[in-house]
Amino acid sequence: MNLADPNGSRLLVLAGGLVGAAGVALSAAAAHRGGAFTGTAASFLLMHAPVFLAIGLVGANRWLRMAILVLLVGLVLFAGDLLARDFLGSRLFPMSAPIGGTLLIVGWLAIAISALARPRS
């Protein structure tokens, strides 16, 4: 996926919409059926959805493109592991949530670093 082209930006907006919708749906599921892990996964999805939208709408330098991919992988691993615990009764794989959480931290740090990156002329 080339996030520098218009289609890449559209994919980020699509990802933001899907992540946001999943967050709302999982918030409702957590409220109606319980499940602390589901509620936590929903919160993480909802707090990250605007990032995908913003970068998709504004555009991205190399650091932002790297950051958004790291965030997406981290979000899938972290939220996916929590949801697997509530819905399947088991983990995705050992250390999937900690790896996902670490990737989320790295992704946010890459976003911060992108502010220091000089634009190419």
mmCIF file of N, CA, C and O in Angstrom, residues 72-113:
data_model
loop_
_atom_site.group_PDB
_atom_site.id
_atom_site.type_symbol
_atom_site.label_atom_id
_atom_site.label_comp_id
_atom_site.label_asym_id
_atom_site.label_seq_id
_atom_site.Cartn_x
_atom_site.Cartn_y
_atom_site.Cartn_z
ATOM 1 N N LEU A 72 -1.386 0.523 12.906
ATOM 2 C CA LEU A 72 -2.415 -0.418 12.454
ATOM 3 C C LEU A 72 -2.085 -1.853 12.873
ATOM 4 O O LEU A 72 -2.949 -2.565 13.394
ATOM 5 N N VAL A 73 -0.846 -2.263 12.691
ATOM 6 C CA VAL A 73 -0.448 -3.619 13.099
ATOM 7 C C VAL A 73 -0.566 -3.765 14.618
ATOM 8 O O VAL A 73 -1.092 -4.762 15.125
ATOM 9 N N GLY A 74 -0.107 -2.749 15.351
ATOM 10 C CA GLY A 74 -0.207 -2.795 16.815
ATOM 11 C C GLY A 74 -1.645 -2.865 17.283
ATOM 12 O O GLY A 74 -1.980 -3.616 18.208
ATOM 13 N N LEU A 75 -2.512 -2.100 16.642
ATOM 14 C CA LEU A 75 -3.927 -2.083 17.016
ATOM 15 C C LEU A 75 -4.579 -3.437 16.750
ATOM 16 O O LEU A 75 -5.329 -3.945 17.584
ATOM 17 N N VAL A 76 -4.272 -4.037 15.616
ATOM 18 C CA VAL A 76 -4.833 -5.349 15.292
ATOM 19 C C VAL A 76 -4.367 -6.399 16.307
ATOM 20 O O VAL A 76 -5.172 -7.199 16.794
ATOM 21 N N LEU A 77 -3.083 -6.368 16.637
ATOM 22 C CA LEU A 77 -2.575 -7.350 17.602
ATOM 23 C C LEU A 77 -3.141 -7.125 18.999
ATOM 24 O O LEU A 77 -3.588 -8.063 19.658
ATOM 25 N N PHE A 78 -3.113 -5.873 19.460
ATOM 26 C CA PHE A 78 -3.560 -5.573 20.816
ATOM 27 C C PHE A 78 -5.060 -5.828 20.971
ATOM 28 O O PHE A 78 -5.487 -6.614 21.820
ATOM 29 N N ALA A 79 -5.857 -5.165 20.139
ATOM 30 C CA ALA A 79 -7.313 -5.328 20.241
ATOM 31 C C ALA A 79 -7.725 -6.751 19.872
ATOM 32 O O ALA A 79 -8.617 -7.325 20.503
ATOM 33 N N GLY A 80 -7.079 -7.316 18.877
ATOM 34 C CA GLY A 80 -7.410 -8.684 18.472
ATOM 35 C C GLY A 80 -7.189 -9.686 19.585
ATOM 36 O O GLY A 80 -8.005 -10.593 19.785
ATOM 37 N N ASP A 81 -6.092 -9.527 20.319
ATOM 38 C CA ASP A 81 -5.825 -10.442 21.428
ATOM 39 C C ASP A 81 -6.871 -10.273 22.527
ATOM 40 O O ASP A 81 -7.377 -11.270 23.057
ATOM 41 N N LEU A 82 -7.217 -9.040 22.868
ATOM 42 C CA LEU A 82 -8.230 -8.822 23.903
ATOM 43 C C LEU A 82 -9.585 -9.388 23.495
ATOM 44 O O LEU A 82 -10.286 -10.009 24.309
ATOM 45 N N LEU A 83 -9.939 -9.195 22.229
ATOM 46 C CA LEU A 83 -11.222 -9.721 21.746
ATOM 47 C C LEU A 83 -11.212 -11.249 21.707
ATOM 48 O O LEU A 83 -12.220 -11.882 22.034
ATOM 49 N N ALA A 84 -10.092 -11.833 21.330
ATOM 50 C CA ALA A 84 -10.000 -13.297 21.328
ATOM 51 C C ALA A 84 -10.189 -13.842 22.736
ATOM 52 O O ALA A 84 -10.842 -14.881 22.924
ATOM 53 N N ARG A 85 -9.660 -13.146 23.733
ATOM 54 C CA ARG A 85 -9.829 -13.604 25.124
ATOM 55 C C ARG A 85 -11.295 -13.619 25.526
ATOM 56 O O ARG A 85 -11.768 -14.561 26.161
ATOM 57 N N ASP A 86 -12.035 -12.546 25.177
ATOM 58 C CA ASP A 86 -13.447 -12.479 25.563
ATOM 59 C C ASP A 86 -14.330 -13.389 24.712
ATOM 60 O O ASP A 86 -15.238 -14.024 25.222
ATOM 61 N N PHE A 87 -14.096 -13.434 23.398
ATOM 62 C CA PHE A 87 -15.005 -14.153 22.519
ATOM 63 C C PHE A 87 -14.599 -15.609 22.281
ATOM 64 O O PHE A 87 -15.460 -16.458 22.051
ATOM 65 N N LEU A 88 -13.304 -15.903 22.317
ATOM 66 C CA LEU A 88 -12.845 -17.265 22.039
ATOM 67 C C LEU A 88 -12.318 -17.982 23.273
ATOM 68 O O LEU A 88 -12.102 -19.187 23.244
ATOM 69 N N GLY A 89 -12.056 -17.227 24.329
ATOM 70 C CA GLY A 89 -11.525 -17.813 25.545
ATOM 71 C C GLY A 89 -10.047 -18.140 25.479
ATOM 72 O O GLY A 89 -9.541 -18.878 26.316
ATOM 73 N N SER A 90 -9.363 -17.631 24.465
ATOM 74 C CA SER A 90 -7.922 -17.866 24.348
ATOM 75 C C SER A 90 -7.263 -16.662 23.687
ATOM 76 O O SER A 90 -7.933 -15.791 23.150
ATOM 77 N N ARG A 91 -5.961 -16.637 23.721
ATOM 78 C CA ARG A 91 -5.195 -15.543 23.129
ATOM 79 C C ARG A 91 -4.972 -15.796 21.635
ATOM 80 O O ARG A 91 -5.069 -16.933 21.185
ATOM 81 N N LEU A 92 -4.627 -14.712 20.915
ATOM 82 C CA LEU A 92 -4.232 -14.895 19.514
ATOM 83 C C LEU A 92 -2.993 -15.770 19.450
ATOM 84 O O LEU A 92 -2.954 -16.771 18.750
ATOM 85 N N PHE A 93 -1.954 -15.363 20.159
ATOM 86 C CA PHE A 93 -0.723 -16.120 20.325
ATOM 87 C C PHE A 93 -0.004 -15.515 21.514
ATOM 88 O O PHE A 93 -0.304 -14.394 21.919
ATOM 89 N N PRO A 94 0.932 -16.222 22.118
ATOM 90 C CA PRO A 94 1.611 -15.683 23.305
ATOM 91 C C PRO A 94 2.267 -14.331 22.998
ATOM 92 O O PRO A 94 2.886 -14.167 21.951
ATOM 93 N N MET A 95 2.077 -13.390 23.886
ATOM 94 C CA MET A 95 2.671 -12.057 23.813
ATOM 95 C C MET A 95 2.068 -11.155 22.725
ATOM 96 O O MET A 95 2.608 -10.108 22.416
ATOM 97 N N SER A 96 0.938 -11.539 22.137
ATOM 98 C CA SER A 96 0.366 -10.707 21.074
ATOM 99 C C SER A 96 -0.091 -9.346 21.597
ATOM 100 O O SER A 96 0.150 -8.324 20.933
ATOM 101 N N ALA A 97 -0.727 -9.289 22.760
ATOM 102 C CA ALA A 97 -1.146 -7.988 23.301
ATOM 103 C C ALA A 97 0.057 -7.122 23.679
ATOM 104 O O ALA A 97 0.091 -5.937 23.317
ATOM 105 N N PRO A 98 1.064 -7.655 24.376
ATOM 106 C CA PRO A 98 2.221 -6.814 24.679
ATOM 107 C C PRO A 98 2.982 -6.344 23.429
ATOM 108 O O PRO A 98 3.443 -5.209 23.369
ATOM 109 N N ILE A 99 3.085 -7.215 22.434
ATOM 110 C CA ILE A 99 3.734 -6.809 21.181
ATOM 111 C C ILE A 99 2.913 -5.712 20.520
ATOM 112 O O ILE A 99 3.450 -4.703 20.055
ATOM 113 N N GLY A 100 1.596 -5.899 20.474
ATOM 114 C CA GLY A 100 0.718 -4.880 19.889
ATOM 115 C C GLY A 100 0.807 -3.567 20.636
ATOM 116 O O GLY A 100 0.887 -2.494 20.025
ATOM 117 N N GLY A 101 0.812 -3.624 21.959
ATOM 118 C CA GLY A 101 0.926 -2.405 22.755
ATOM 119 C C GLY A 101 2.250 -1.693 22.530
ATOM 120 O O GLY A 101 2.302 -0.462 22.424
ATOM 121 N N THR A 102 3.310 -2.467 22.418
ATOM 122 C CA THR A 102 4.623 -1.880 22.141
ATOM 123 C C THR A 102 4.634 -1.214 20.766
ATOM 124 O O THR A 102 5.168 -0.111 20.598
ATOM 125 N N LEU A 103 4.021 -1.854 19.788
ATOM 126 C CA LEU A 103 3.936 -1.257 18.456
ATOM 127 C C LEU A 103 3.112 0.030 18.477
ATOM 128 O O LEU A 103 3.423 0.985 17.752
ATOM 129 N N LEU A 104 2.068 0.070 19.288
ATOM 130 C CA LEU A 104 1.285 1.306 19.410
ATOM 131 C C LEU A 104 2.156 2.434 19.968
ATOM 132 O O LEU A 104 2.112 3.566 19.475
ATOM 133 N N ILE A 105 2.956 2.141 20.969
ATOM 134 C CA ILE A 105 3.855 3.149 21.536
ATOM 135 C C ILE A 105 4.858 3.615 20.482
ATOM 136 O O ILE A 105 5.077 4.823 20.295
ATOM 137 N N VAL A 106 5.450 2.662 19.771
ATOM 138 C CA VAL A 106 6.424 3.004 18.732
ATOM 139 C C VAL A 106 5.768 3.835 17.635
ATOM 140 O O VAL A 106 6.353 4.802 17.131
ATOM 141 N N GLY A 107 4.559 3.482 17.264
ATOM 142 C CA GLY A 107 3.835 4.251 16.248
ATOM 143 C C GLY A 107 3.600 5.686 16.674
ATOM 144 O O GLY A 107 3.781 6.626 15.889
ATOM 145 N N TRP A 108 3.203 5.883 17.918
ATOM 146 C CA TRP A 108 2.999 7.253 18.413
ATOM 147 C C TRP A 108 4.309 8.018 18.473
ATOM 148 O O TRP A 108 4.360 9.214 18.184
ATOM 149 N N LEU A 109 5.398 7.352 18.852
ATOM 150 C CA LEU A 109 6.705 8.019 18.857
ATOM 151 C C LEU A 109 7.132 8.398 17.436
ATOM 152 O O LEU A 109 7.704 9.473 17.217
ATOM 153 N N ALA A 110 6.819 7.546 16.469
ATOM 154 C CA ALA A 110 7.122 7.864 15.075
ATOM 155 C C ALA A 110 6.305 9.062 14.600
ATOM 156 O O ALA A 110 6.799 9.890 13.820
ATOM 157 N N ILE A 111 5.082 9.182 15.076
ATOM 158 C CA ILE A 111 4.284 10.377 14.747
ATOM 159 C C ILE A 111 4.973 11.619 15.311
ATOM 160 O O ILE A 111 5.093 12.643 14.637
ATOM 161 N N ALA A 112 5.456 11.519 16.548
ATOM 162 C CA ALA A 112 6.159 12.652 17.157
ATOM 163 C C ALA A 112 7.420 13.001 16.358
ATOM 164 O O ALA A 112 7.695 14.180 16.094
ATOM 165 N N ILE A 113 8.171 11.991 15.957
ATOM 166 C CA ILE A 113 9.397 12.220 15.182
ATOM 167 C C ILE A 113 9.078 12.864 13.833
ATOM 168 O O ILE A 113 9.848 13.676 13.329
#
